[in-house]
PDB file of C-alpha atoms and ligand atoms in Angstrom:
ATOM      1  CA  MET A  21     -19.174 -53.232  65.187  1.00 94.00           C
ATOM      2  CA  LEU A  22     -16.307 -52.823  62.717  1.00 96.00           C
ATOM      3  CA  ALA A  23     -16.626 -52.736  58.930  1.00 97.00           C
ATOM      4  CA  ILE A  24     -14.000 -52.754  56.210  1.00 97.00           C
ATOM      5  CA  ILE A  25     -14.667 -51.118  52.841  1.00 97.00           C
ATOM      6  CA  GLY A  26     -12.265 -52.578  50.312  1.00 94.00           C
ATOM      7  CA  GLY A  27     -11.312 -50.623  47.212  1.00 89.00           C
ATOM      8  CA  THR A  28      -9.426 -51.443  44.017  1.00 90.00           C
ATOM      9  CA  GLY A  29      -7.399 -54.610  44.550  1.00 87.00           C
ATOM     10  CA  LEU A  30      -9.280 -55.631  47.683  1.00 90.00           C
ATOM     11  CA  THR A  31     -12.544 -57.362  46.855  1.00 86.00           C
ATOM     12  CA  ASN A  32     -12.284 -59.999  49.564  1.00 83.00           C
ATOM     13  CA  LEU A  33     -10.374 -60.846  52.723  1.00 86.00           C
ATOM     14  CA  PRO A  34      -8.814 -64.301  52.415  1.00 80.00           C
ATOM     15  CA  ASN A  35      -8.348 -64.677  56.183  1.00 84.00           C
ATOM     16  CA  LEU A  36     -12.008 -63.885  56.860  1.00 90.00           C
ATOM     17  CA  GLU A  37     -13.974 -66.837  58.191  1.00 92.00           C
ATOM     18  CA  ILE A  38     -17.350 -65.991  56.607  1.00 94.00           C
ATOM     19  CA  THR A  39     -20.407 -66.505  58.811  1.00 94.00           C
ATOM     20  CA  LYS A  40     -23.166 -64.722  56.884  1.00 95.00           C
ATOM     21  CA  LYS A  41     -23.944 -62.719  53.751  1.00 96.00           C
ATOM     22  CA  GLU A  42     -26.700 -60.132  54.015  1.00 97.00           C
ATOM     23  CA  VAL A  43     -28.447 -58.162  51.294  1.00 97.00           C
ATOM     24  CA  VAL A  44     -29.501 -54.777  52.735  1.00 97.00           C
ATOM     25  CA  ARG A  45     -31.924 -52.456  50.958  1.00 96.00           C
ATOM     26  CA  THR A  46     -31.761 -48.757  51.782  1.00 97.00           C
ATOM     27  CA  PRO A  47     -33.878 -45.654  51.072  1.00 96.00           C
ATOM     28  CA  TYR A  48     -31.001 -44.583  48.798  1.00 97.00           C
ATOM     29  CA  GLY A  49     -30.950 -47.669  46.582  1.00 97.00           C
ATOM     30  CA  ASP A  50     -28.725 -50.698  46.585  1.00 96.00           C
ATOM     31  CA  PRO A  51     -25.262 -50.865  48.145  1.00 97.00           C
ATOM     32  CA  SER A  52     -22.328 -52.101  46.045  1.00 97.00           C
ATOM     33  CA  GLY A  53     -23.098 -55.656  47.145  1.00 96.00           C
ATOM     34  CA  TYR A  54     -24.157 -57.835  50.053  1.00 96.00           C
ATOM     35  CA  LEU A  55     -22.500 -57.349  53.432  1.00 97.00           C
ATOM     36  CA  THR A  56     -20.100 -60.175  54.224  1.00 96.00           C
ATOM     37  CA  TYR A  57     -19.994 -60.984  57.945  1.00 96.00           C
ATOM     38  CA  GLY A  58     -17.131 -62.956  59.342  1.00 95.00           C
ATOM     39  CA  ARG A  59     -14.410 -63.431  61.893  1.00 92.00           C
ATOM     40  CA  ILE A  60     -10.706 -62.829  61.840  1.00 88.00           C
ATOM     41  CA  ASP A  61      -9.103 -64.516  64.865  1.00 81.00           C
ATOM     42  CA  ASN A  62     -12.460 -64.465  66.702  1.00 82.00           C
ATOM     43  CA  SER A  63     -13.084 -60.749  66.136  1.00 86.00           C
ATOM     44  CA  ILE A  64     -16.261 -59.990  64.201  1.00 88.00           C
ATOM     45  CA  VAL A  65     -16.079 -57.787  61.114  1.00 95.00           C
ATOM     46  CA  ILE A  66     -18.244 -56.866  58.121  1.00 96.00           C
ATOM     47  CA  PHE A  67     -16.675 -56.551  54.694  1.00 96.00           C
ATOM     48  CA  LEU A  68     -18.043 -54.611  51.727  1.00 96.00           C
ATOM     49  CA  ALA A  69     -16.372 -54.315  48.312  1.00 95.00           C
ATOM     50  CA  ARG A  70     -16.807 -50.658  47.286  1.00 96.00           C
ATOM     51  CA  HIS A  71     -16.673 -51.407  43.549  1.00 94.00           C
ATOM     52  CA  GLY A  72     -18.749 -54.596  43.829  1.00 93.00           C
ATOM     53  CA  TYR A  73     -17.408 -58.101  44.314  1.00 87.00           C
ATOM     54  CA  GLY A  74     -16.546 -58.342  40.619  1.00 86.00           C
ATOM     55  CA  HIS A  75     -15.146 -54.785  40.558  1.00 83.00           C
ATOM     56  CA  THR A  76     -17.831 -53.575  38.151  1.00 89.00           C
ATOM     57  CA  LEU A  77     -18.652 -50.130  39.595  1.00 94.00           C
ATOM     58  CA  PRO A  78     -16.439 -47.179  38.593  1.00 94.00           C
ATOM     59  CA  PRO A  79     -15.736 -44.521  41.268  1.00 96.00           C
ATOM     60  CA  HIS A  80     -18.437 -42.090  40.085  1.00 96.00           C
ATOM     61  CA  GLU A  81     -21.115 -44.801  40.019  1.00 95.00           C
ATOM     62  CA  VAL A  82     -20.598 -46.200  43.497  1.00 97.00           C
ATOM     63  CA  ASN A  83     -23.716 -45.642  45.611  1.00 98.00           C
ATOM     64  CA  TYR A  84     -21.805 -44.199  48.569  1.00 98.00           C
ATOM     65  CA  ARG A  85     -24.980 -43.212  50.407  1.00 98.00           C
ATOM     66  CA  ALA A  86     -26.422 -46.727  50.225  1.00 98.00           C
ATOM     67  CA  ASN A  87     -23.124 -48.282  51.329  1.00 98.00           C
ATOM     68  CA  ILE A  88     -22.742 -46.111  54.431  1.00 98.00           C
ATOM     69  CA  TRP A  89     -26.443 -46.326  55.256  1.00 98.00           C
ATOM     70  CA  ALA A  90     -26.401 -50.125  55.017  1.00 98.00           C
ATOM     71  CA  LEU A  91     -23.432 -50.363  57.377  1.00 98.00           C
ATOM     72  CA  LYS A  92     -24.989 -47.945  59.868  1.00 98.00           C
ATOM     73  CA  SER A  93     -28.326 -49.774  59.751  1.00 98.00           C
ATOM     74  CA  VAL A  94     -26.779 -53.071  60.877  1.00 97.00           C
ATOM     75  CA  GLY A  95     -24.966 -51.509  63.835  1.00 97.00           C
ATOM     76  CA  VAL A  96     -21.546 -50.599  62.452  1.00 97.00           C
ATOM     77  CA  THR A  97     -19.768 -47.914  64.525  1.00 97.00           C
ATOM     78  CA  ARG A  98     -16.379 -47.808  62.785  1.00 98.00           C
ATOM     79  CA  VAL A  99     -15.325 -48.129  59.143  1.00 98.00           C
ATOM     80  CA  LEU A 100     -11.781 -48.879  58.076  1.00 98.00           C
ATOM     81  CA  ALA A 101     -11.586 -48.067  54.378  1.00 98.00           C
ATOM     82  CA  VAL A 102      -8.876 -48.876  51.861  1.00 97.00           C
ATOM     83  CA  ASN A 103      -7.995 -46.661  48.888  1.00 97.00           C
ATOM     84  CA  ALA A 104      -5.642 -47.208  45.964  1.00 97.00           C
ATOM     85  CA  VAL A 105      -4.010 -43.875  45.121  1.00 98.00           C
ATOM     86  CA  GLY A 106      -1.440 -42.215  42.912  1.00 98.00           C
ATOM     87  CA  GLY A 107       1.484 -40.581  44.691  1.00 98.00           C
ATOM     88  CA  VAL A 108       2.153 -36.855  44.343  1.00 98.00           C
ATOM     89  CA  ALA A 109       4.662 -36.191  47.141  1.00 98.00           C
ATOM     90  CA  PRO A 110       8.163 -37.606  46.569  1.00 97.00           C
ATOM     91  CA  ASP A 111       7.761 -39.963  49.545  1.00 97.00           C
ATOM     92  CA  MET A 112       4.488 -41.399  48.110  1.00 98.00           C
ATOM     93  CA  GLY A 113       6.057 -43.538  45.382  1.00 98.00           C
ATOM     94  CA  PRO A 114       4.573 -46.855  44.215  1.00 98.00           C
ATOM     95  CA  GLY A 115       4.102 -49.363  47.029  1.00 98.00           C
ATOM     96  CA  VAL A 116       4.063 -46.770  49.835  1.00 98.00           C
ATOM     97  CA  LEU A 117       1.251 -46.940  52.394  1.00 98.00           C
ATOM     98  CA  ALA A 118      -0.168 -43.914  54.229  1.00 98.00           C
ATOM     99  CA  VAL A 119      -2.951 -43.006  56.626  1.00 98.00           C
ATOM    100  CA  PRO A 120      -4.087 -39.611  55.315  1.00 98.00           C
ATOM    101  CA  ASP A 121      -5.337 -36.976  57.727  1.00 98.00           C
ATOM    102  CA  GLN A 122      -6.734 -34.461  55.237  1.00 98.00           C
ATOM    103  CA  VAL A 123      -8.830 -34.405  52.085  1.00 98.00           C
ATOM    104  CA  ILE A 124      -9.465 -31.998  49.218  1.00 98.00           C
ATOM    105  CA  ASP A 125     -12.603 -32.871  47.291  1.00 98.00           C
ATOM    106  CA  TYR A 126     -12.563 -32.230  43.515  1.00 98.00           C
ATOM    107  CA  THR A 127     -15.457 -34.560  42.703  1.00 98.00           C
ATOM    108  CA  TYR A 128     -18.729 -33.350  41.222  1.00 97.00           C
ATOM    109  CA  GLY A 129     -22.218 -34.651  40.559  1.00 96.00           C
ATOM    110  CA  ARG A 130     -22.082 -37.354  43.223  1.00 97.00           C
ATOM    111  CA  LYS A 131     -24.843 -37.799  45.796  1.00 95.00           C
ATOM    112  CA  HIS A 132     -22.800 -36.470  48.666  1.00 96.00           C
ATOM    113  CA  THR A 133     -25.168 -35.860  51.583  1.00 96.00           C
ATOM    114  CA  TYR A 134     -28.132 -37.281  53.488  1.00 95.00           C
ATOM    115  CA  PHE A 135     -29.307 -33.746  54.299  1.00 93.00           C
ATOM    116  CA  GLU A 136     -31.496 -32.864  51.361  1.00 86.00           C
ATOM    117  CA  ALA A 137     -35.154 -32.283  50.470  1.00 78.00           C
ATOM    118  CA  ASP A 138     -37.126 -32.166  53.733  1.00 79.00           C
ATOM    119  CA  ALA A 139     -34.221 -32.696  56.111  1.00 78.00           C
ATOM    120  CA  PRO A 140     -33.321 -29.722  58.308  1.00 81.00           C
ATOM    121  CA  VAL A 141     -30.218 -27.871  57.058  1.00 81.00           C
ATOM    122  CA  THR A 142     -27.279 -29.422  58.884  1.00 86.00           C
ATOM    123  CA  HIS A 143     -23.602 -28.520  58.598  1.00 91.00           C
ATOM    124  CA  ILE A 144     -21.386 -31.265  59.959  1.00 93.00           C
ATOM    125  CA  ASP A 145     -17.947 -30.362  61.310  1.00 96.00           C
ATOM    126  CA  PHE A 146     -15.385 -31.719  58.848  1.00 98.00           C
ATOM    127  CA  THR A 147     -12.245 -29.886  59.990  1.00 98.00           C
ATOM    128  CA  ASP A 148     -10.595 -33.255  60.386  1.00 98.00           C
ATOM    129  CA  PRO A 149     -12.301 -35.520  57.861  1.00 98.00           C
ATOM    130  CA  TYR A 150     -11.007 -38.761  59.345  1.00 98.00           C
ATOM    131  CA  CYS A 151     -11.643 -40.009  62.893  1.00 98.00           C
ATOM    132  CA  ASN A 152      -8.367 -39.694  64.731  1.00 97.00           C
ATOM    133  CA  ARG A 153      -8.983 -42.749  66.871  1.00 97.00           C
ATOM    134  CA  ALA A 154      -9.506 -44.849  63.745  1.00 98.00           C
ATOM    135  CA  ARG A 155      -6.354 -43.370  62.198  1.00 98.00           C
ATOM    136  CA  LEU A 156      -4.369 -44.243  65.317  1.00 98.00           C
ATOM    137  CA  LEU A 157      -5.810 -47.757  65.193  1.00 98.00           C
ATOM    138  CA  TYR A 158      -4.529 -48.147  61.626  1.00 98.00           C
ATOM    139  CA  LEU A 159      -1.094 -46.817  62.637  1.00 98.00           C
ATOM    140  CA  ALA A 160      -0.875 -49.099  65.672  1.00 98.00           C
ATOM    141  CA  ALA A 161      -1.935 -52.079  63.551  1.00 98.00           C
ATOM    142  CA  ALA A 162       0.745 -51.293  60.956  1.00 98.00           C
ATOM    143  CA  LYS A 163       3.331 -51.085  63.719  1.00 98.00           C
ATOM    144  CA  ALA A 164       2.182 -54.415  65.155  1.00 98.00           C
ATOM    145  CA  ALA A 165       2.449 -55.958  61.680  1.00 97.00           C
ATOM    146  CA  ASP A 166       5.892 -54.367  61.278  1.00 98.00           C
ATOM    147  CA  ILE A 167       4.883 -52.649  58.035  1.00 98.00           C
ATOM    148  CA  PRO A 168       6.012 -49.051  57.445  1.00 98.00           C
ATOM    149  CA  VAL A 169       3.221 -46.533  56.877  1.00 98.00           C
ATOM    150  CA  LEU A 170       3.339 -42.731  56.486  1.00 98.00           C
ATOM    151  CA  GLU A 171       1.474 -41.155  59.372  1.00 98.00           C
ATOM    152  CA  CYS A 172      -0.369 -38.424  57.492  1.00 97.00           C
ATOM    153  CA  GLY A 173      -1.076 -36.978  54.074  1.00 98.00           C
ATOM    154  CA  THR A 174      -3.596 -35.010  52.058  1.00 98.00           C
ATOM    155  CA  LEU A 175      -5.721 -37.066  49.701  1.00 98.00           C
ATOM    156  CA  GLY A 176      -7.048 -35.166  46.690  1.00 98.00           C
ATOM    157  CA  VAL A 177     -10.178 -36.843  45.351  1.00 98.00           C
ATOM    158  CA  THR A 178     -10.771 -36.584  41.612  1.00 98.00           C
ATOM    159  CA  GLN A 179     -13.870 -37.549  39.681  1.00 98.00           C
ATOM    160  CA  GLY A 180     -12.386 -40.216  37.431  1.00 96.00           C
ATOM    161  CA  PRO A 181     -12.633 -42.687  35.969  1.00 96.00           C
ATOM    162  CA  ARG A 182      -9.922 -41.195  33.765  1.00 97.00           C
ATOM    163  CA  LEU A 183      -6.574 -40.422  35.350  1.00 97.00           C
ATOM    164  CA  GLU A 184      -5.306 -36.837  35.597  1.00 98.00           C
ATOM    165  CA  THR A 185      -3.387 -34.650  33.159  1.00 98.00           C
ATOM    166  CA  ARG A 186       0.101 -33.351  34.018  1.00 98.00           C
ATOM    167  CA  ALA A 187      -1.324 -29.893  34.623  1.00 98.00           C
ATOM    168  CA  GLU A 188      -4.002 -31.247  36.932  1.00 98.00           C
ATOM    169  CA  VAL A 189      -1.382 -33.109  38.959  1.00 98.00           C
ATOM    170  CA  MET A 190       0.706 -29.922  39.227  1.00 98.00           C
ATOM    171  CA  ARG A 191      -2.362 -28.068  40.442  1.00 98.00           C
ATOM    172  CA  LEU A 192      -3.124 -30.783  43.003  1.00 98.00           C
ATOM    173  CA  HIS A 193       0.503 -30.547  44.141  1.00 98.00           C
ATOM    174  CA  ARG A 194       0.260 -26.756  44.511  1.00 98.00           C
ATOM    175  CA  ASP A 195      -2.956 -27.232  46.460  1.00 98.00           C
ATOM    176  CA  GLY A 196      -1.067 -29.405  48.948  1.00 98.00           C
ATOM    177  CA  CYS A 197      -2.252 -32.872  47.929  1.00 98.00           C
ATOM    178  CA  THR A 198       0.304 -35.578  48.637  1.00 98.00           C
ATOM    179  CA  MET A 199      -1.728 -38.322  46.935  1.00 98.00           C
ATOM    180  CA  ILE A 200      -4.688 -38.673  44.554  1.00 98.00           C
ATOM    181  CA  GLY A 201      -7.586 -41.103  44.664  1.00 98.00           C
ATOM    182  CA  MET A 202     -11.155 -41.224  43.398  1.00 98.00           C
ATOM    183  CA  THR A 203     -13.284 -42.641  46.188  1.00 97.00           C
ATOM    184  CA  THR A 204     -12.705 -41.278  49.671  1.00 97.00           C
ATOM    185  CA  MET A 205     -15.294 -38.601  48.903  1.00 98.00           C
ATOM    186  CA  PRO A 206     -18.166 -38.476  49.492  1.00 98.00           C
ATOM    187  CA  GLU A 207     -17.630 -41.667  51.532  1.00 98.00           C
ATOM    188  CA  ALA A 208     -15.821 -39.952  54.435  1.00 98.00           C
ATOM    189  CA  ALA A 209     -18.344 -37.112  54.654  1.00 98.00           C
ATOM    190  CA  LEU A 210     -21.323 -39.467  54.560  1.00 98.00           C
ATOM    191  CA  ALA A 211     -19.724 -41.534  57.337  1.00 98.00           C
ATOM    192  CA  ARG A 212     -19.379 -38.354  59.406  1.00 98.00           C
ATOM    193  CA  GLU A 213     -23.024 -37.440  58.719  1.00 97.00           C
ATOM    194  CA  GLN A 214     -23.930 -40.857  60.120  1.00 97.00           C
ATOM    195  CA  GLN A 215     -21.618 -40.333  63.117  1.00 97.00           C
ATOM    196  CA  LEU A 216     -19.391 -43.244  62.138  1.00 98.00           C
ATOM    197  CA  SER A 217     -15.721 -43.433  63.024  1.00 98.00           C
ATOM    198  CA  TYR A 218     -13.991 -43.573  59.621  1.00 98.00           C
ATOM    199  CA  ALA A 219     -10.380 -43.657  58.424  1.00 98.00           C
ATOM    200  CA  THR A 220      -8.648 -44.932  55.332  1.00 98.00           C
ATOM    201  CA  LEU A 221      -5.421 -46.720  54.498  1.00 98.00           C
ATOM    202  CA  ALA A 222      -4.028 -45.507  51.167  1.00 98.00           C
ATOM    203  CA  LEU A 223      -1.786 -47.620  48.966  1.00 98.00           C
ATOM    204  CA  SER A 224       0.156 -45.799  46.264  1.00 98.00           C
ATOM    205  CA  MET A 225       0.103 -47.908  43.092  1.00 97.00           C
ATOM    206  CA  ASN A 226       1.778 -45.380  40.788  1.00 98.00           C
ATOM    207  CA  HIS A 227       3.443 -41.989  40.639  1.00 98.00           C
ATOM    208  CA  ALA A 228       0.719 -39.518  39.640  1.00 98.00           C
ATOM    209  CA  ALA A 229       0.626 -38.534  35.956  1.00 98.00           C
ATOM    210  CA  GLY A 230       3.736 -36.731  34.758  1.00 98.00           C
ATOM    211  CA  LEU A 231       5.794 -37.533  37.871  1.00 98.00           C
ATOM    212  CA  GLY A 232       8.660 -39.988  38.423  1.00 96.00           C
ATOM    213  CA  SER A 233       8.092 -43.322  36.683  1.00 96.00           C
ATOM    214  CA  SER A 234       4.867 -41.850  35.222  1.00 96.00           C
ATOM    215  CA  SER A 235       6.673 -38.953  33.534  1.00 95.00           C
ATOM    216  CA  ASP A 236       5.727 -40.380  30.112  1.00 96.00           C
ATOM    217  CA  GLY A 237       2.359 -41.753  31.198  1.00 96.00           C
ATOM    218  CA  ILE A 238       1.023 -44.178  33.781  1.00 96.00           C
ATOM    219  CA  LYS A 239       1.947 -47.783  33.014  1.00 94.00           C
ATOM    220  CA  LEU A 240      -1.112 -49.662  34.180  1.00 93.00           C
ATOM    221  CA  ALA A 241       0.490 -53.118  34.094  1.00 95.00           C
ATOM    222  CA  ASP A 242       3.230 -51.892  36.447  1.00 95.00           C
ATOM    223  CA  ALA A 243       0.645 -50.254  38.707  1.00 96.00           C
ATOM    224  CA  ASP A 244      -1.348 -53.521  38.876  1.00 95.00           C
ATOM    225  CA  ALA A 245       1.755 -55.435  39.923  1.00 96.00           C
ATOM    226  CA  VAL A 246       2.429 -52.905  42.707  1.00 97.00           C
ATOM    227  CA  LEU A 247      -1.206 -53.154  43.786  1.00 96.00           C
ATOM    228  CA  LYS A 248      -1.029 -56.925  44.126  1.00 95.00           C
ATOM    229  CA  VAL A 249       2.046 -56.854  46.353  1.00 96.00           C
ATOM    230  CA  GLY A 250       0.821 -53.861  48.380  1.00 97.00           C
ATOM    231  CA  MET A 251      -2.594 -55.347  49.108  1.00 96.00           C
ATOM    232  CA  GLU A 252      -0.952 -58.327  50.797  1.00 95.00           C
ATOM    233  CA  LYS A 253       0.508 -55.836  53.299  1.00 97.00           C
ATOM    234  CA  VAL A 254      -2.858 -54.098  53.621  1.00 97.00           C
ATOM    235  CA  LYS A 255      -4.474 -57.431  54.516  1.00 95.00           C
ATOM    236  CA  GLN A 256      -1.903 -58.025  57.261  1.00 95.00           C
ATOM    237  CA  ILE A 257      -2.543 -54.560  58.701  1.00 96.00           C
ATOM    238  CA  LEU A 258      -6.307 -55.084  58.546  1.00 96.00           C
ATOM    239  CA  ALA A 259      -6.043 -58.394  60.400  1.00 94.00           C
ATOM    240  CA  LYS A 260      -4.175 -56.648  63.236  1.00 95.00           C
ATOM    241  CA  ALA A 261      -6.597 -53.718  63.194  1.00 96.00           C
ATOM    242  CA  VAL A 262      -9.617 -56.020  63.506  1.00 95.00           C
ATOM    243  CA  GLU A 263      -8.034 -57.754  66.471  1.00 93.00           C
ATOM    244  CA  MET A 264      -7.052 -54.465  68.152  1.00 95.00           C
ATOM    245  CA  HIS A 265     -10.471 -52.925  67.564  1.00 94.00           C
ATOM    246  CA  GLY A 266     -12.071 -55.984  69.195  1.00 90.00           C
ATOM    247  CA  ALA A 267      -9.890 -55.478  72.278  1.00 90.00           C
ATOM    248  CA  MET A 268     -10.863 -51.791  72.686  1.00 91.00           C
ATOM    249  CA  PRO A 269     -13.340 -50.706  75.371  1.00 88.00           C
ATOM    250  CA  ALA A 270     -16.829 -50.256  73.865  1.00 89.00           C
ATOM    251  CA  ASP A 271     -16.734 -46.456  74.237  1.00 89.00           C
ATOM    252  CA  GLN A 272     -13.666 -46.286  71.984  1.00 88.00           C
ATOM    253  CA  ARG A 273     -15.123 -48.267  69.103  1.00 90.00           C
ATOM    254  CA  GLY A 274     -16.878 -45.251  67.586  1.00 91.00           C
ATOM    255  CA  LEU A 275     -16.347 -41.633  66.542  1.00 90.00           C
ATOM    256  CA  ASN A 276     -14.131 -39.674  68.972  1.00 76.00           C
TER     257      ASN A 276
HETATM  258  N1  HPA B  20      -4.984 -40.810  40.236  1.00 95.23           N
HETATM  259  C1  HPA B  20      -6.212 -40.958  40.780  1.00 95.23           C
HETATM  260  N2  HPA B  20      -6.597 -42.094  41.356  1.00 95.23           N
HETATM  261  C2  HPA B  20      -5.725 -43.115  41.383  1.00 95.23           C
HETATM  262  C3  HPA B  20      -4.444 -43.005  40.829  1.00 95.23           C
HETATM  263  C4  HPA B  20      -4.055 -41.776  40.226  1.00 95.23           C
HETATM  264  O1  HPA B  20      -2.923 -41.623  39.712  1.00 95.23           O
HETATM  265  N3  HPA B  20      -3.828 -44.201  41.022  1.00 95.23           N
HETATM  266  C5  HPA B  20      -4.730 -44.987  41.695  1.00 95.23           C
HETATM  267  N4  HPA B  20      -5.870 -44.330  41.913  1.00 95.23           N
END
């Protein structure tokens, strides 16, 4: 089964024909909200708002473990996530969409693994943090929706909730980050620990601090306007992705 985790600017899917809402309890506490089951053009999908349906949870307070556990426990095999980001690379200006293929994790103090306490020490392979089949699904869906999307990128994940300083952005740039967000980690790693196919679609809502139109600071009202327009495109891509996932053979609907 397919799930969508919506981030900032995506707390519901207007084209989702809702069939059920389910509250799932997990050994790790409560997820960000109930799971919303529904159909888009006859394909079944589960939606979860990462920050809660009223967008009340900041990035460092999201219970990533409970969210991924809840999805796994109801039979989800693939997660298509959505992340709002700031652009670092010149081609990641406001409004640009990308399907990142790499991650650098700068977060701290988050519950980032299921392998703790009595669990045997386990090192998951994370060379490629996103499932390539899920990434290709996103790219094919964008093509079908006729919406341009960058085919790769490195997403630096900061702790938040504050935005970065100029110097931090320069460091992220030197490290090779092409965009900055606050939530793909530990989400992607936890999905891998649970053997879920996971990829994200990133929407740039601003130039990162100190760059381009943010050279004198990030103008949040402008960023919100970009987010609103961009999320309409994200919804179109998701609708295609749900349909295409539903048409895949069963053995391709999970981690490759
Ligand atoms: N930095 C980190 N996360 C973000 C940004 C940013 O500039 N914009 C949207 N999410």
